XYZ file of C-alpha atoms in Angstrom:
451
model
C -26.664 19.822 71.365
C -22.963 18.980 70.862
C -20.908 20.054 67.832
C -19.926 17.427 65.232
C -16.580 15.743 65.812
C -14.065 18.058 64.089
C -11.574 15.242 63.652
C -14.182 13.149 61.803
C -15.040 16.027 59.482
C -11.347 16.620 58.801
C -10.819 12.939 57.939
C -13.780 13.006 55.539
C -12.358 16.068 53.793
C -8.975 14.364 53.438
C -10.577 11.247 51.952
C -12.577 13.375 49.496
C -9.383 15.199 48.495
C -7.665 11.845 47.877
C -10.615 10.690 45.751
C -10.448 13.946 43.780
C -6.691 13.602 43.206
C -7.139 9.973 42.112
C -9.851 11.118 39.692
C -7.482 13.759 38.283
C -4.819 11.073 37.859
C -7.389 8.845 36.126
C -8.442 11.633 33.764
C -4.918 12.396 32.565
C -3.941 8.719 32.359
C -6.975 8.007 30.147
C -6.278 11.143 28.084
C -2.714 9.979 27.455
C -3.765 6.493 26.351
C -6.671 7.746 24.220
C -4.730 10.405 22.320
C -1.750 8.107 21.726
C -3.910 5.241 20.400
C -6.647 7.191 18.576
C -7.082 6.800 14.815
C -5.265 9.893 13.576
C -6.940 9.779 10.165
C -10.379 10.066 11.777
C -9.226 12.986 13.915
C -7.787 14.730 10.834
C -11.024 14.203 8.885
C -13.122 15.587 11.753
C -10.747 18.542 12.056
C -11.131 19.280 8.333
C -14.909 19.312 8.859
C -14.484 22.036 11.507
C -14.867 20.026 14.731
C -13.250 22.249 17.401
C -12.431 19.399 19.771
C -10.852 17.476 16.899
C -8.766 20.541 16.019
C -7.444 20.629 19.592
C -6.716 16.883 19.547
C -4.953 17.327 16.206
C -2.780 20.093 17.686
C -1.807 17.810 20.587
C -0.901 15.002 18.185
C 1.363 17.321 16.214
C 3.446 18.051 19.343
C 3.697 14.725 21.185
C 6.628 15.794 23.374
C 4.710 18.818 24.654
C 1.542 16.763 25.115
C 3.304 13.970 27.037
C 5.116 16.524 29.204
C 1.784 18.123 30.134
C 0.315 14.743 31.061
C 3.375 13.860 33.126
C 3.293 17.175 35.023
C -0.388 16.702 35.886
C -0.030 13.049 36.947
C 3.110 13.780 38.990
C 1.462 16.672 40.846
C -1.678 14.629 41.528
C 0.424 11.766 42.902
C 2.575 14.116 44.971
C -0.378 15.823 46.661
C -2.152 12.506 47.210
C 0.916 11.119 48.990
C 1.293 14.298 51.042
C -2.336 14.263 52.211
C -2.180 10.567 53.021
C 1.095 10.878 54.954
C 0.202 13.979 56.988
C -3.424 13.199 57.608
C -4.677 9.653 57.386
C -1.379 7.913 58.259
C -0.971 10.128 61.328
C -4.475 9.312 62.566
C -3.925 5.615 61.965
C -0.615 5.881 63.866
C -2.432 7.458 66.828
C -4.905 4.576 66.761
C -2.094 1.991 66.826
C -0.325 3.921 69.621
C -3.391 3.628 71.824
C -2.732 -0.124 71.846
C 0.955 0.423 72.586
C 2.076 -0.992 69.222
C 5.789 -0.504 68.564
C 6.660 1.554 65.470
C 2.974 2.421 65.181
C 3.502 5.505 62.985
C 5.932 3.739 60.664
C 3.540 0.803 60.270
C 0.653 3.190 59.607
C 2.665 5.036 56.929
C 3.553 1.771 55.151
C -0.057 0.523 55.239
C -1.468 3.811 53.941
C 1.207 3.967 51.203
C 0.379 0.417 50.042
C -3.376 1.098 50.133
C -2.989 4.408 48.282
C -0.747 2.780 45.652
C -3.308 0.024 45.085
C -6.255 2.387 44.622
C -4.188 4.764 42.474
C -3.021 1.940 40.196
C -6.466 0.369 39.824
C -8.725 3.440 39.720
C -6.180 6.037 38.610
C -4.289 4.073 35.956
C -5.424 0.604 34.835
C -9.215 1.045 34.669
C -9.184 4.490 32.969
C -6.535 3.351 30.460
C -8.564 0.253 29.577
C -11.644 2.435 29.044
C -9.570 4.853 26.934
C -8.375 2.018 24.684
C -11.951 0.911 24.000
C -13.274 4.453 23.475
C -10.158 6.224 22.213
C -11.958 8.622 19.871
C -14.611 9.889 22.312
C -12.161 10.111 25.248
C -9.550 11.990 23.202
C -12.134 14.498 21.972
C -13.458 14.990 25.524
C -9.969 15.376 27.020
C -8.445 17.599 24.335
C -9.717 20.932 25.686
C -8.758 20.366 29.379
C -5.326 19.011 28.410
C -4.729 22.033 26.160
C -5.739 24.349 29.030
C -3.403 22.629 31.503
C -0.640 22.817 28.895
C -0.967 26.616 28.841
C -1.165 26.943 32.634
C 1.825 24.665 33.223
C 3.760 26.066 30.261
C 7.045 26.769 32.150
C 7.215 23.212 33.506
C 6.117 21.716 30.181
C 8.694 23.775 28.286
C 11.436 22.725 30.699
C 10.539 19.040 30.339
C 10.260 19.264 26.537
C 13.646 20.965 26.171
C 15.230 18.500 28.600
C 13.783 15.540 26.691
C 15.098 16.793 23.346
C 18.510 17.541 24.868
C 18.845 14.015 26.260
C 17.748 12.534 22.909
C 20.417 14.533 21.092
C 23.056 13.332 23.558
C 22.148 9.789 22.501
C 22.246 10.786 18.819
C 18.473 10.695 18.338
C 15.960 13.276 17.122
C 12.362 13.389 18.241
C 11.111 14.054 14.688
C 12.658 10.792 13.442
C 11.276 8.924 16.427
C 7.780 10.112 15.582
C 8.110 8.912 11.970
C 9.313 5.476 13.111
C 6.472 5.193 15.592
C 3.997 6.042 12.848
C 5.287 3.288 10.561
C 5.466 0.765 13.397
C 1.947 1.742 14.405
C 0.686 0.958 10.912
C 2.441 -2.415 10.861
C 1.037 -3.232 14.293
C -2.461 -2.275 13.151
C -2.108 -4.517 10.097
C -1.014 -7.447 12.259
C -3.854 -6.861 14.712
C -6.360 -6.385 11.895
C -5.307 -9.642 10.247
C -5.660 -11.542 13.528
C -9.105 -9.992 14.068
C -10.247 -10.883 10.553
C -10.355 -7.299 9.239
C -7.604 -8.078 6.693
C -7.200 -11.401 4.927
C -3.763 -12.919 4.362
C -3.488 -11.528 0.805
C -4.328 -7.972 1.904
C -1.794 -8.186 4.738
C 0.873 -9.451 2.335
C -0.006 -6.688 -0.151
C 0.451 -3.901 2.403
C 3.680 -5.407 3.719
C 4.978 -5.583 0.130
C 4.425 -1.839 -0.235
C 6.595 -1.182 2.837
C 9.321 -3.454 1.445
C 9.158 -1.938 -2.060
C 11.808 0.712 -1.373
C 14.274 -1.841 0.019
C 14.656 -3.920 -3.178
C 17.255 -3.372 -5.913
C 16.536 -3.789 -9.619
C 19.041 -6.640 -9.985
C 17.095 -8.669 -7.410
C 13.996 -8.912 -9.623
C 15.486 -8.660 -13.144
C 15.301 -11.226 -15.908
C 19.006 -12.052 -16.212
C 20.847 -11.760 -19.541
C 20.968 -15.553 -19.931
C 17.145 -15.695 -19.848
C 16.452 -12.628 -22.013
C 15.198 -13.270 -25.548
C 17.128 -10.844 -27.762
C 18.026 -10.658 -31.463
C 21.184 -9.668 -33.320
C 20.590 -6.858 -35.804
C 23.094 -8.489 -38.173
C 21.214 -11.802 -38.461
C 18.891 -12.219 -41.470
C 15.254 -11.815 -40.441
C 14.341 -15.054 -42.186
C 16.457 -16.988 -39.680
C 14.488 -15.917 -36.628
C 11.122 -14.506 -37.784
C 9.182 -17.620 -36.754
C 10.880 -17.691 -33.364
C 10.227 -13.956 -32.995
C 6.504 -14.348 -33.687
C 6.262 -17.342 -31.361
C 8.007 -15.532 -28.503
C 4.754 -13.782 -27.491
C 6.677 -10.774 -26.204
C 5.686 -7.176 -26.827
C 9.240 -5.731 -26.687
C 12.496 -7.375 -27.749
C 16.034 -6.099 -26.965
C 18.214 -5.843 -30.087
C 22.019 -5.964 -29.988
C 24.861 -5.478 -32.474
C 27.223 -8.500 -32.621
C 27.551 -8.855 -28.826
C 24.771 -9.071 -26.233
C 26.530 -6.368 -24.170
C 25.982 -3.921 -27.037
C 22.223 -3.286 -26.824
C 21.324 -0.776 -29.556
C 17.542 -0.609 -29.281
C 14.199 -2.156 -28.344
C 11.920 -3.659 -30.992
C 8.212 -3.047 -30.339
C 6.281 -5.945 -31.844
C 3.410 -3.585 -32.601
C 5.699 -1.638 -34.945
C 6.979 -4.892 -36.426
C 3.448 -6.064 -37.276
C 2.583 -2.698 -38.827
C 5.660 -2.901 -41.055
C 4.931 -6.531 -41.896
C 1.397 -5.563 -42.913
C 2.820 -3.074 -45.414
C 5.818 -4.933 -46.842
C 5.448 -8.551 -45.712
C 7.157 -10.324 -42.828
C 10.261 -11.296 -44.799
C 10.929 -7.698 -45.898
C 10.714 -5.836 -42.584
C 13.725 -3.628 -41.810
C 14.380 -3.828 -38.058
C 16.857 -0.974 -37.518
C 14.585 1.945 -38.617
C 11.802 0.958 -36.207
C 13.950 0.428 -33.101
C 13.245 2.484 -29.988
C 15.986 3.950 -27.815
C 16.743 1.653 -24.852
C 16.330 2.991 -21.317
C 19.577 2.158 -19.494
C 19.794 2.109 -15.678
C 22.375 0.702 -13.227
C 21.441 -2.682 -11.799
C 21.884 -1.266 -8.284
C 18.995 1.198 -8.683
C 16.243 0.998 -6.083
C 13.023 -0.288 -7.647
C 10.765 2.408 -6.177
C 12.931 5.031 -7.940
C 12.952 2.926 -11.110
C 9.164 2.633 -11.053
C 8.778 6.428 -10.870
C 11.319 6.918 -13.681
C 9.575 4.444 -15.988
C 6.236 6.111 -15.293
C 7.551 9.625 -15.918
C 9.424 8.645 -19.088
C 6.526 6.450 -20.332
C 8.866 3.482 -20.683
C 7.839 -0.146 -20.240
C 11.258 -1.778 -20.040
C 14.583 -0.855 -18.418
C 17.898 -2.336 -19.596
C 20.148 -2.964 -16.585
C 23.884 -2.320 -16.765
C 26.369 -3.814 -14.297
C 29.313 -2.022 -12.690
C 31.565 -2.896 -15.658
C 29.187 -1.448 -18.258
C 27.955 -4.825 -19.487
C 24.372 -5.913 -20.098
C 23.000 -7.425 -16.883
C 19.311 -8.034 -17.599
C 15.934 -6.335 -18.017
C 13.157 -5.158 -15.705
C 9.659 -4.349 -16.951
C 6.768 -2.447 -15.421
C 5.059 -5.807 -15.000
C 7.998 -7.070 -12.911
C 7.688 -4.046 -10.626
C 3.925 -4.390 -10.235
C 4.313 -8.093 -9.432
C 6.553 -7.182 -6.489
C 3.477 -5.626 -4.869
C 0.533 -7.477 -6.394
C 2.062 -10.921 -6.831
C 2.369 -12.899 -10.093
C 0.307 -11.601 -13.033
C -0.620 -14.048 -15.772
C -0.124 -12.821 -19.317
C -3.187 -12.838 -21.552
C -1.354 -15.454 -23.577
C -1.288 -17.680 -20.487
C -5.022 -17.234 -19.944
C -6.125 -17.654 -23.568
C -3.798 -20.054 -25.339
C -2.740 -19.180 -28.865
C -4.819 -15.999 -29.063
C -3.243 -15.088 -32.416
C -1.372 -17.858 -34.252
C 0.346 -17.108 -37.565
C -0.169 -19.660 -40.362
C 1.451 -17.669 -43.164
C 1.972 -14.032 -44.130
C -1.772 -13.367 -44.430
C -3.511 -16.213 -42.598
C -4.016 -16.456 -38.846
C -5.844 -18.640 -36.351
C -7.720 -16.485 -33.834
C -9.303 -17.277 -30.489
C -12.848 -15.919 -30.422
C -12.273 -14.296 -27.038
C -9.412 -12.123 -28.271
C -10.074 -8.387 -28.043
C -10.599 -6.579 -31.341
C -8.155 -3.867 -30.247
C -5.506 -6.552 -29.702
C -6.056 -7.900 -33.233
C -5.733 -4.389 -34.653
C -2.541 -3.730 -32.686
C -0.931 -7.080 -33.466
C -1.763 -7.237 -37.170
C -1.956 -3.554 -38.058
C -5.661 -3.761 -38.966
C -8.501 -1.279 -38.543
C -11.460 -3.451 -37.595
C -14.198 -1.173 -36.251
C -16.719 -2.297 -33.645
C -18.416 0.189 -31.344
C -20.737 -2.331 -29.687
C -18.439 -5.313 -29.106
C -15.065 -5.839 -27.456
C -14.245 -9.388 -28.599
C -14.043 -11.010 -32.015
C -16.782 -13.480 -31.046
C -19.173 -10.637 -30.206
C -18.491 -8.906 -33.533
C -19.015 -12.052 -35.632
C -22.184 -13.047 -33.759
C -23.558 -9.563 -34.421
C -22.831 -9.965 -38.155
C -24.502 -13.394 -38.215
C -27.547 -12.014 -36.414
C -28.496 -15.279 -34.674
C -26.894 -17.730 -32.266
C -25.398 -20.366 -34.601
C -25.445 -24.118 -33.985
C -22.218 -25.745 -32.819
C -21.698 -27.373 -36.231
C -22.148 -24.078 -38.123
C -19.056 -23.376 -40.260
C -20.030 -20.273 -42.172
C -17.620 -17.793 -43.756
C -17.970 -14.055 -43.055
C -16.503 -11.092 -44.914
C -15.549 -7.752 -43.333
C -13.946 -5.389 -45.865
C -10.802 -7.214 -47.035
C -10.951 -9.732 -44.163
C -12.399 -13.240 -44.450
C -13.388 -14.957 -41.181
C -14.040 -18.696 -41.319
C -15.805 -20.006 -38.205
C -14.079 -23.218 -37.071
C -15.457 -23.854 -33.594
C -18.507 -22.827 -31.549
C -18.936 -23.680 -27.862
C -21.590 -22.584 -25.382
C -23.112 -20.114 -27.875
C -19.756 -18.404 -28.474
C -17.395 -18.496 -31.432
C -14.193 -19.873 -29.904
C -11.983 -20.443 -32.974
C -11.737 -18.599 -36.281
C -9.422 -18.556 -39.285
C -8.630 -15.080 -40.611
C -7.475 -14.484 -44.181
C -6.312 -11.007 -45.179
C -7.005 -10.264 -48.850
C -5.238 -7.715 -51.009
C -7.313 -5.056 -52.804
C -7.864 -7.095 -55.985
C -8.927 -10.195 -54.074
C -11.233 -8.132 -51.873
C -12.977 -6.589 -54.898
C -13.362 -10.016 -56.498
C -14.835 -11.450 -53.297
C -17.267 -8.532 -53.056
C -18.441 -9.093 -56.633
C -19.050 -12.788 -55.965
C -21.030 -11.899 -52.859
C -23.254 -9.527 -54.858
C -23.956 -12.231 -57.449
């Protein structure tokens, strides 16, 4: 019995070695793609839960230069040995085969053919297919590959260290730092994910716009979103209150800038809540504005709005008064303006419920039934108590005890307050007239009610 053909066995071994080297190339190519594209938040969460593979993947993500150098060393070595085996073994045998037919340049032709064939199989099975699989299963592939990649990183440490140092040196020559590059990649990655998510239907257009607004928030200056001085409603401390009290009450603003003679000389901010409290005690015509003014919060108009937002939060301020480069009054920015830069336009409650509180005279008001009781208390300086109801309509319906007919026009008394129901729609009180009685009138009304 004859021995097996040694040349055939040798060729089989060489082919198996090439398959093994291509598989090694495929493993590291898929590991690179998976770890680069994996959801880092998921890996961090799994690492916090104690997953050992996730901890290794997390360590690789923290040192991308070292990780990429390890991958490159492994892929380069696999490709080098594959080319060497193909050139010295298979190409030589194929050249001998061509020589038997007296082909010219038989060995050169064989080398070119084997190189092309090896490149094709390496690209398809060692690069493209494994990377496509890694993209679809980034999390599982990265967890599977983390331990072997970490082991190779330790074994090939001298080469990896040399490549890492060389990479950083070249970056510095070009005026770049790898830490900054990683931060930029992270932000670009988020923006790319948002774009992809919106196209795939994960985010709607509003959510995409909202997230993009957050990124742009630190690039906007206060003067770009301010209400300019020509559009600001402000009052002169020297003008008699009687000249502007009606306009003041109709302005529907919670805070009013106050100046002395010239608009550039802002001396304080009038809180309408304080104004109503004073008016409740002394009457609207007798309120003294200066003692209840709050100190204005001055900022340069060139201030970045993300810094301004933090300052207003920390100082518990609602409004900032902007000053231009010459020290003059430029405009105002409110917390609402800043929030609208991210969330979009916000309608005031006064825009949603028209004429929520309308002043008739110093002690008579028209109220919308849907107004919140807390808002009435704040605006008029009252102390209406209601633990079970938020709106005026709910409170009055509870006092009545039944659902009134739409033509019901009863009058209700709560302490020194007289509520006259004027309109009922869809089982809700929608319009009411409020009269505030003084102590004598309240006692007289109570006596009449007892009789």
